[in-house]
Coordinates of C-alpha atoms in Angstrom, one line a residue:
Chain A
X14 CA -8.8 5.6 30.5
X15 CA -11.8 6.6 29.1
X16 CA -12.0 5.2 25.3
X17 CA -14.3 7.1 22.7
X18 CA -15.0 6.8 18.5
X19 CA -15.6 9.0 16.1
X20 CA -17.9 7.5 13.6
X21 CA -18.5 10.1 11.2
X22 CA -14.8 11.1 11.5
X23 CA -14.0 7.1 10.2
X24 CA -12.2 5.3 7.4
X25 CA -12.5 1.8 8.4
X26 CA -8.8 1.4 7.9
X27 CA -9.0 -1.6 10.5
X28 CA -5.5 -0.6 12.4
X29 CA -7.2 -0.3 15.7
X30 CA -9.0 -3.4 15.5
X31 CA -5.5 -4.6 14.2
X32 CA -3.4 -3.0 17.1
X33 CA -6.1 -3.9 20.2
X34 CA -9.1 -6.5 19.1
X35 CA -9.9 -5.9 23.1
X36 CA -10.7 -3.1 22.5
X37 CA -11.8 -2.1 18.5
X38 CA -14.0 -4.4 16.9
X39 CA -16.2 -3.2 13.0
X40 CA -19.8 -2.8 12.7
X41 CA -21.1 -4.3 9.8
X42 CA -20.6 -1.3 7.7
X43 CA -17.0 -1.2 8.1
X44 CA -16.8 1.0 10.7
X45 CA -15.3 1.1 14.4
X46 CA -17.1 -0.4 17.0
X47 CA -16.2 -0.1 20.5
X48 CA -15.9 -3.1 22.6
X49 CA -15.2 -2.0 26.5
X50 CA -15.3 2.4 26.6
X51 CA -12.8 2.0 29.9
X52 CA -10.0 0.1 30.0
X53 CA -6.5 -0.4 31.8
X54 CA -3.2 -2.4 31.3
X55 CA -1.7 -4.2 28.2
X56 CA -5.5 -3.1 27.0
X57 CA -5.0 0.5 27.2
X58 CA -1.6 0.4 26.1
X59 CA -2.8 -1.1 22.9
X60 CA -5.8 1.4 22.5
X61 CA -2.8 4.6 23.2
X62 CA -0.9 2.8 19.9
X63 CA -4.4 2.4 17.6
X64 CA -5.3 6.1 18.4
X65 CA -2.4 6.6 17.4
X66 CA -1.9 5.0 14.3
X67 CA -5.7 5.9 13.7
X68 CA -5.2 7.6 9.7
X69 CA -8.1 9.7 10.7
X70 CA -7.8 10.9 14.0
X71 CA -11.1 9.3 15.3
X72 CA -10.4 7.3 18.8
X73 CA -9.8 9.9 21.9
X74 CA -8.6 9.2 25.0
X75 CA -8.8 10.5 28.1
X76 CA -7.6 9.7 31.2
X77 CA -9.9 8.9 33.9
X78 CA -9.8 9.3 37.8
X79 CA -10.1 6.8 39.7
Chain B
X2 CA 25.1 -2.7 -1.1
X3 CA 26.0 -2.2 3.2
X4 CA 23.8 -0.7 4.6
X5 CA 26.5 1.6 6.5
X6 CA 26.7 3.5 3.2
X7 CA 23.6 4.8 3.1
X8 CA 23.9 8.4 4.8
X9 CA 26.5 9.6 2.8
X10 CA 25.9 11.9 0.5
X11 CA 25.3 11.1 -3.3
X12 CA 27.7 13.2 -4.9
X13 CA 26.8 14.3 -8.8
X14 CA 23.6 12.8 -8.5
X15 CA 22.1 13.3 -12.4
X16 CA 18.8 14.5 -10.8
X17 CA 20.6 17.7 -8.9
X18 CA 22.0 20.6 -10.7
X19 CA 24.0 23.7 -9.6
X20 CA 22.6 26.3 -7.8
X21 CA 19.1 24.8 -8.3
X22 CA 16.7 23.2 -6.4
X23 CA 17.0 19.2 -6.6
X24 CA 15.3 17.0 -8.3
X25 CA 12.6 14.3 -7.7
X26 CA 15.1 11.9 -7.2
X27 CA 12.5 8.6 -9.1
X28 CA 16.1 5.5 -9.2
X29 CA 16.9 3.1 -7.1
X30 CA 20.5 2.2 -6.8
X31 CA 19.7 -0.8 -4.4
X32 CA 16.1 -2.8 -5.0
X33 CA 15.7 -2.5 -2.0
X34 CA 16.5 1.0 -0.2
X35 CA 15.2 4.5 -1.4
X36 CA 16.9 6.1 -3.6
X37 CA 19.8 7.8 -1.4
X38 CA 19.2 11.3 -2.8
X39 CA 16.3 10.9 -0.2
X40 CA 18.7 11.6 2.3
X41 CA 19.9 15.3 0.1
X42 CA 16.4 16.4 1.0
X43 CA 16.2 15.2 4.3
X44 CA 19.1 17.1 4.8
X45 CA 17.5 20.6 3.3
X46 CA 14.9 19.9 6.3
X47 CA 11.3 17.5 6.2
X48 CA 9.1 20.1 3.9
X49 CA 11.4 21.5 0.8
X50 CA 11.4 22.7 -2.4
X51 CA 12.5 20.9 -5.6
X52 CA 12.2 20.8 -8.9
X53 CA 9.7 18.8 -10.9
X54 CA 10.7 17.3 -14.7
X55 CA 9.0 20.2 -16.6
X56 CA 10.7 23.2 -14.3
X57 CA 8.4 23.4 -12.1
X58 CA 8.5 23.7 -8.5
X59 CA 6.5 21.4 -5.6
X60 CA 7.3 20.4 -1.9
X61 CA 8.4 17.3 -0.6
X62 CA 8.1 16.3 2.3
X63 CA 10.3 13.3 3.6
X64 CA 9.6 14.4 7.3
X65 CA 7.2 11.3 9.1
X66 CA 5.3 14.3 11.2
X67 CA 5.1 16.4 8.7
X68 CA 4.1 13.9 6.2
X69 CA 1.1 12.7 8.7
X70 CA 0.1 16.1 9.7
X71 CA -0.7 17.1 5.4
X72 CA -2.8 14.2 4.9
X73 CA -4.6 15.0 7.5
X74 CA -5.4 18.4 6.5
X75 CA -8.1 18.7 4.4
X76 CA -6.4 22.0 2.8
X77 CA -4.6 19.9 0.9
X78 CA -6.9 18.4 -2.2
X79 CA -6.3 15.5 -4.5
X80 CA -8.1 16.8 -7.1
X81 CA -6.2 15.8 -10.6
X82 CA -8.3 18.7 -12.7
X83 CA -7.1 21.1 -10.6
X84 CA -4.0 23.2 -13.1
X85 CA -1.7 23.4 -10.5
X86 CA -1.6 19.7 -10.1
X87 CA 1.9 18.1 -10.4
X88 CA 2.8 15.8 -13.2
X89 CA 6.0 13.1 -11.3
X90 CA 6.7 11.8 -14.9
X91 CA 6.0 12.7 -18.3
X92 CA 3.7 9.9 -19.1
X93 CA 1.1 10.9 -16.9
X94 CA 1.8 14.7 -17.6
X95 CA 0.2 12.2 -21.7
X96 CA -2.6 10.7 -20.0
X97 CA -4.1 14.0 -18.8
X98 CA -6.9 14.4 -18.2
X99 CA -7.7 11.9 -16.5
X100 CA -6.7 9.0 -18.2
X101 CA -9.4 7.4 -17.8
X102 CA -13.2 8.7 -15.8
X103 CA -13.4 5.2 -14.3
X104 CA -9.8 5.5 -11.7
X105 CA -11.3 9.0 -10.6
X106 CA -13.1 7.1 -8.1
X107 CA -12.2 7.2 -4.9
X108 CA -8.9 7.9 -5.5
X109 CA -9.0 11.5 -6.9
X110 CA -12.4 12.9 -4.5
X111 CA -12.1 14.9 -1.5
X112 CA -14.7 14.3 1.3
X113 CA -17.5 14.3 1.4
X114 CA -18.0 13.1 -2.2
X115 CA -14.8 10.5 -1.0
X116 CA -16.3 9.6 2.2
X117 CA -19.8 8.0 0.8
X118 CA -17.4 6.4 -2.5
X119 CA -15.3 4.9 0.6
X120 CA -18.2 3.9 2.5
X121 CA -19.8 2.1 -0.4
X122 CA -16.9 -0.2 -1.0
X123 CA -15.6 -1.1 3.4
X124 CA -17.9 -3.8 5.2
X125 CA -15.8 -6.3 2.5
X126 CA -12.7 -4.7 2.9
X127 CA -13.1 -5.2 7.4
X128 CA -10.7 -6.4 8.5
X129 CA -12.6 -9.7 10.0
X130 CA -14.2 -9.5 6.5
X131 CA -11.0 -9.8 5.2
X132 CA -9.3 -11.9 7.0
X133 CA -12.5 -14.2 6.5
X134 CA -10.5 -15.7 3.4
X135 CA -7.1 -16.8 4.5
X136 CA -8.0 -20.2 4.4
X137 CA -9.0 -20.0 0.5
X138 CA -5.2 -17.6 0.1
X139 CA -3.6 -20.9 1.7
X140 CA -4.9 -23.5 -0.5
X141 CA -4.3 -21.3 -3.7
X142 CA -0.6 -20.0 -2.6
X143 CA -0.6 -24.4 -1.9
X144 CA -2.0 -25.0 -5.1
X145 CA 0.5 -23.2 -6.8
X146 CA 3.4 -23.9 -4.5
X147 CA 2.9 -27.8 -5.2
X148 CA 3.5 -26.4 -8.8
X149 CA 6.6 -24.9 -8.6
X150 CA 7.2 -28.2 -6.4
X151 CA 6.8 -30.8 -9.1
X152 CA 9.2 -28.6 -11.8
X153 CA 12.3 -30.0 -12.8
X154 CA 15.1 -28.2 -9.7
X155 CA 17.8 -27.9 -12.7
X156 CA 16.1 -24.9 -14.2
X157 CA 15.7 -21.8 -12.2
X158 CA 12.0 -20.4 -11.4
X159 CA 10.8 -17.0 -12.3
X160 CA 8.3 -16.8 -9.0
X161 CA 6.8 -13.4 -10.4
X162 CA 4.3 -15.6 -12.9
X163 CA 5.1 -19.1 -11.4
X164 CA 3.2 -17.5 -8.2
X165 CA 3.4 -14.3 -6.8
X166 CA 1.2 -12.6 -10.0
X167 CA -1.7 -15.7 -10.2
X168 CA -2.1 -15.8 -5.7
X169 CA -2.2 -11.9 -6.0
X170 CA -5.0 -12.0 -8.2
X171 CA -6.9 -14.8 -6.4
X172 CA -6.8 -12.6 -3.3
X173 CA -8.5 -10.3 -5.3
X174 CA -10.9 -12.2 -6.8
X175 CA -11.7 -14.0 -3.8
X176 CA -12.1 -9.8 -1.7
X177 CA -15.0 -9.3 -5.4
X178 CA -16.6 -12.8 -4.6
X179 CA -15.4 -14.5 -7.6
X180 CA -15.3 -18.2 -8.1
X181 CA -15.8 -19.9 -10.6
X182 CA -15.9 -19.2 -14.1
X183 CA -16.2 -15.7 -13.3
X184 CA -12.3 -15.6 -11.1
X185 CA -11.6 -17.3 -13.8
X186 CA -12.1 -14.9 -16.4
X187 CA -10.7 -12.0 -14.3
X188 CA -7.4 -14.6 -13.5
X189 CA -7.1 -13.7 -17.1
X190 CA -8.2 -10.6 -18.0
X191 CA -4.8 -9.2 -15.5
X192 CA -3.1 -12.1 -17.0
X193 CA -3.4 -10.1 -20.7
X194 CA -4.1 -7.3 -20.5
X195 CA -0.9 -3.6 -20.2
X196 CA -4.1 -1.9 -19.4
X197 CA -6.8 -3.1 -17.7
X198 CA -9.5 0.1 -17.4
X199 CA -11.3 -1.0 -20.5
X200 CA -11.4 -4.3 -20.2
X201 CA -12.8 -4.4 -17.0
X202 CA -15.2 -2.1 -18.1
X203 CA -17.0 -4.2 -20.4
X204 CA -16.3 -7.1 -17.6
X205 CA -17.7 -5.6 -14.9
X206 CA -20.6 -4.1 -17.0
X207 CA -21.9 -8.0 -18.4
X208 CA -20.6 -9.7 -14.8
X209 CA -23.1 -6.8 -13.0
X210 CA -26.8 -8.1 -15.8
X211 CA -26.1 -10.9 -14.7
X212 CA -26.1 -11.0 -10.7
X213 CA -29.2 -11.3 -10.5
X214 CA -29.4 -14.3 -11.1
X215 CA -25.9 -15.3 -8.9
X216 CA -28.3 -15.1 -5.1
X217 CA -25.8 -15.4 -1.6
X218 CA -22.9 -14.0 -3.4
X219 CA -20.9 -12.8 -0.3
X220 CA -18.0 -10.7 -1.9
X221 CA -17.5 -7.3 -2.0
X222 CA -19.0 -7.1 -6.2
X223 CA -22.0 -8.7 -4.5
X224 CA -22.3 -6.2 -1.5
X225 CA -22.1 -3.2 -4.1
X226 CA -24.9 -5.2 -6.8
X227 CA -27.5 -5.3 -4.1
X228 CA -26.6 -1.1 -3.5
X229 CA -27.4 -1.1 -7.5
X230 CA -31.0 -3.1 -7.5
X231 CA -31.4 -1.0 -4.0
X232 CA -30.9 2.7 -5.8
X233 CA -28.2 3.5 -3.8
X234 CA -25.6 3.4 -6.5
X235 CA -25.7 3.8 -10.2
X236 CA -24.0 1.2 -12.5
X237 CA -21.4 3.2 -13.6
X238 CA -20.7 4.0 -9.9
X239 CA -20.2 -0.2 -9.6
X240 CA -18.3 -0.2 -13.0
X241 CA -15.7 2.4 -11.3
X242 CA -15.6 0.9 -8.3
X243 CA -15.2 -2.7 -9.1
X244 CA -12.2 -0.8 -11.5
X245 CA -10.8 1.1 -9.0
X246 CA -10.0 -1.8 -6.4
X247 CA -8.5 -3.8 -9.1
X248 CA -6.5 -1.6 -11.2
X249 CA -5.0 0.0 -7.9
X250 CA -4.8 -3.5 -6.0
X251 CA -2.6 -5.4 -8.2
X252 CA 1.1 -4.2 -9.0
X253 CA 1.9 -2.5 -5.8
X254 CA 1.6 -5.5 -3.9
X255 CA 2.9 -8.0 -6.5
X256 CA 5.9 -5.5 -6.6
X257 CA 6.1 -5.7 -2.4
X258 CA 5.6 -9.4 -2.1
X259 CA 8.6 -10.3 -4.9
X260 CA 10.6 -7.0 -3.3
X261 CA 10.5 -9.1 0.3
X262 CA 11.5 -12.5 -0.8
X263 CA 14.5 -11.2 -2.5
X264 CA 15.2 -9.1 0.8
X265 CA 14.6 -12.4 2.9
X266 CA 16.7 -14.4 1.2
X267 CA 19.6 -10.9 1.1
X268 CA 19.5 -11.0 4.8
X269 CA 19.7 -14.6 6.2
X270 CA 19.7 -13.8 9.6
X271 CA 16.8 -11.9 10.0
X272 CA 15.0 -14.6 7.7
X273 CA 16.3 -17.5 10.6
X274 CA 14.3 -15.3 13.4
X275 CA 11.2 -16.2 11.3
X276 CA 12.1 -19.8 10.4
X277 CA 13.0 -20.2 14.3
X278 CA 9.7 -18.7 15.1
X279 CA 11.2 -16.0 17.3
X280 CA 9.0 -13.6 15.1
X281 CA 5.5 -13.6 14.4
X282 CA 5.0 -13.9 10.6
X283 CA 2.5 -10.4 11.2
X284 CA 5.0 -8.4 12.5
X285 CA 7.2 -9.5 9.8
X286 CA 5.0 -8.6 7.7
X287 CA 4.9 -4.4 8.6
X288 CA 8.1 -4.4 8.8
X289 CA 8.8 -5.1 5.0
X290 CA 5.9 -2.8 4.1
X291 CA 8.1 -0.5 6.6
X292 CA 11.2 -0.7 4.8
X293 CA 10.4 -2.0 1.0
X294 CA 7.8 1.1 1.4
X295 CA 7.7 0.4 -3.4
X296 CA 5.8 3.3 -4.4
X297 CA 7.4 6.8 -4.7
X298 CA 4.8 9.9 -4.0
X299 CA 1.3 11.1 -2.9
X300 CA 0.6 14.0 -4.8
X301 CA -1.7 16.6 -3.6
X302 CA -1.6 20.2 -4.4
X303 CA -2.7 23.0 -1.2
X304 CA -6.1 25.4 -2.1
X305 CA -5.0 27.7 1.1
X306 CA -1.2 28.8 2.8
X307 CA -0.1 25.6 4.8
X308 CA 2.2 26.8 7.6
X309 CA 4.1 23.3 8.8
X310 CA 7.8 22.1 10.1
X311 CA 9.1 26.1 9.8
X312 CA 7.5 26.7 6.5
X313 CA 4.8 28.0 4.0
X314 CA 3.1 25.6 1.6
X315 CA 1.1 28.6 -0.8
X316 CA -1.4 28.1 -2.3
X317 CA -2.1 26.7 -5.6
X318 CA 1.6 24.7 -4.4
X319 CA 2.1 21.1 -5.5
X320 CA 3.1 18.3 -2.3
X321 CA 5.1 15.1 -3.5
X322 CA 4.9 13.0 -0.5
X323 CA 7.6 10.6 0.0
X324 CA 6.7 7.1 2.1
X325 CA 10.1 5.9 1.6
X326 CA 11.5 8.8 3.0
X327 CA 9.3 9.0 6.0
X328 CA 9.4 5.7 6.4
X329 CA 13.4 5.4 6.7
X330 CA 12.8 9.1 9.5
X331 CA 16.2 8.7 12.0
X332 CA 13.7 10.6 14.7
X333 CA 11.0 7.9 14.3
X334 CA 12.6 4.7 13.1
X335 CA 16.1 3.6 14.7
X336 CA 18.4 2.1 13.2
X337 CA 15.5 3.4 10.0
X338 CA 18.3 2.2 7.3
X339 CA 17.8 -1.2 8.6
X340 CA 15.6 -4.6 8.2
X341 CA 14.3 -5.1 12.1
X342 CA 11.5 -8.0 12.0
X343 CA 11.7 -7.7 16.1
X344 CA 10.5 -3.6 15.3
X345 CA 7.8 -3.2 16.9
X346 CA 7.4 0.7 15.9
X347 CA 4.1 -0.7 13.8
X348 CA 3.5 3.7 12.7
X349 CA 5.0 3.5 8.5
X350 CA 3.0 5.1 6.3
X351 CA 3.0 2.7 3.7
X352 CA -0.6 2.6 3.1
X353 CA -0.1 6.8 3.3
X354 CA -2.6 8.4 5.8
X355 CA -5.1 10.4 6.4
X356 CA -9.1 10.3 4.5
X357 CA -6.4 8.4 2.0
X358 CA -6.0 5.8 3.7
X359 CA -5.0 2.3 0.8
X360 CA -8.7 0.8 1.9
X361 CA -7.5 -2.6 0.6
X362 CA -4.9 -2.4 3.2
X363 CA -5.9 -5.6 5.0
X364 CA -5.9 -7.8 1.8
X365 CA -2.8 -6.8 1.3
X366 CA -0.6 -7.9 4.1
X367 CA -3.3 -10.6 4.6
X368 CA -1.4 -11.7 0.6
X369 CA 1.9 -10.9 2.0
X370 CA 2.0 -12.8 5.2
X371 CA 0.5 -16.1 3.4
X372 CA 2.3 -16.0 0.1
X373 CA 5.6 -15.3 2.2
X374 CA 4.7 -17.9 4.8
X375 CA 3.4 -20.3 2.8
X376 CA 6.3 -19.9 0.2
X377 CA 9.4 -20.1 3.5
X378 CA 7.8 -23.1 4.9
X379 CA 7.6 -24.8 1.8
X380 CA 11.0 -24.9 0.8
X381 CA 13.5 -24.0 3.0
X382 CA 16.2 -24.4 0.8
X383 CA 14.9 -21.2 -1.7
X384 CA 18.2 -19.0 -2.8
X385 CA 18.0 -16.8 -5.9
X386 CA 19.3 -18.1 -9.1
X387 CA 21.2 -14.8 -9.9
X388 CA 23.3 -12.5 -7.7
X389 CA 21.2 -10.0 -5.8
X390 CA 22.4 -6.8 -8.9
X391 CA 21.6 -9.2 -11.9
X392 CA 17.8 -10.0 -10.7
X393 CA 16.6 -7.3 -13.3
X394 CA 14.6 -4.4 -11.4
X395 CA 11.4 -2.0 -13.1
X396 CA 12.3 2.3 -11.4
X397 CA 9.5 3.9 -11.7
X398 CA 6.0 5.3 -9.6
X399 CA 6.1 1.9 -8.1
X400 CA 9.5 -0.1 -7.6
X401 CA 9.2 -3.3 -8.8
X402 CA 11.5 -6.6 -9.8
X403 CA 11.2 -6.8 -13.3
X404 CA 11.6 -11.2 -12.0
X405 CA 12.6 -13.4 -9.9
X406 CA 14.9 -15.9 -10.4
X407 CA 14.8 -18.5 -7.5
X408 CA 15.5 -22.1 -7.3
X409 CA 14.4 -24.4 -4.2

C-alpha cells in the first residue's frame, strides 16, 4: 500500500501520529510528516484507520501492486 | 437510569409541540447520557428540521456520516456575523454581536484566515510536544492528591475544586509555558473570574511586554511572542489567540473529567477492567470521550444549497450538529448506549471534525488520562458521597456537574 499526505490540507490534529506512529509524525510546524511511504501489515491497517480519522481528509492510500 | 430504557420514545417531551417541528433538546435526564429526545430526532432522519427557541427553523444533525461530511463541506460557514446564524439559547443571542472580539479568532473564522490563525498556534499543540508535559502534569496531580489524602476522611471532599479544576489549569499553564509567578497569576485569574476575557486581555498584554526578558521559554506563548517579534503576528493577535486557547480549553475539559469520574464509579465492572490492566487508559479515554460528549452542538450556516442524507439544506439555513447524538449513532457504534472501555472504534466526534476540529485535543486527552489514572490508582476505594441522582448537574451548552462529592 502506498501512502501520501497533503500538507496543504493538514490541520495538525495529530490523529494520524496517535493512530499510526510508525507511519506518521508531525514536523516542527505541527503539520504531517511521513515516516515511510510504502506499507504492509499492521502499519497499513493503522494507516488506513488514520486516514479515516483525519478531519481534513489529508491522507491518501493507494493499493500497490507487487 | 438503566441503559436499556434509552431507546424508548420520550413521550410528552416539553420541547416538542404537537403539529410542529421538534425543539432542540438541551436537558439531560441522566448525567452520562445525552437528552433522550435526541433519539426522536434520529427517528426523523440523520438530518432533520427543528425549531429553535426563538421560532426560527434550523437543521439538526444526529447521523455520524452526515456530521462528518457536513463539517468537511466548505459551503458551511462558522461566521457568527451572518444574520442567519442560529442561536441555540437566548443568552448567546443577547451576547451578540460578537461577545468579545477576541473569541472570534480561530473559532469563528473560515479558511483561508482560519488556516493562518491555526498554523500560528499549531507547533506547540502537536502531539509529542503536548505529551512531553506528561511528567509535569502527573507531578501536579500527585501533589493535589497528597493534599486530598491529608484531609480527615470524616468529611467528603468536593473533587472538582480540590483536584479537577486546578489540574486542568496546570495543563494550560504548562502548554502556555507559564511557570513560577506567571503560572500562579493565571491560576488565580482562572479561579477568580467568571468572564475571563477582560482579565486575560490585561494579563497577556503585560506578559508580552515582559517576554523579551524571559528568553528560553518553550511554551505556546513563547512561540507566539517570537512570531510577534518577527513581525508575523500583531500584539492583538497574540492576545486574541492566547485568550481563545485559555477560554475554550478549560470548562469542557473540567466537565469531561468530573463526569468521567462519576461515570466510572457508577460502572464498576468497567472500572475493574481498568484497574486489572485489561484496558489501557488511553483507549478508555477515547470511549469516555465518545460516551460523555459534553458539548451540545456545533453551529454553522449554509452559504449554498447542500444535498445530504436525502434532504436539501438551502443557502442561509442554520445547521446544528449534535456531537453526542453522532457519537451514539447505532449504525456506527455497536450497542452505542453502553459504556464499553474495550471498544476499539476510535471514530468519535467529541472534538468535532473538519478544519475546526479541536486544536487542543491532544492536551485534553492528556488532561483526562492523567487526571483519571492518578486518581483511581491513588484511591482504590474512591466512591461517591451522595446518591448519583443527587449529584448536582449544570444543564447547558456544555453539560457538567455542579459538584462532585466523594469519599476515598
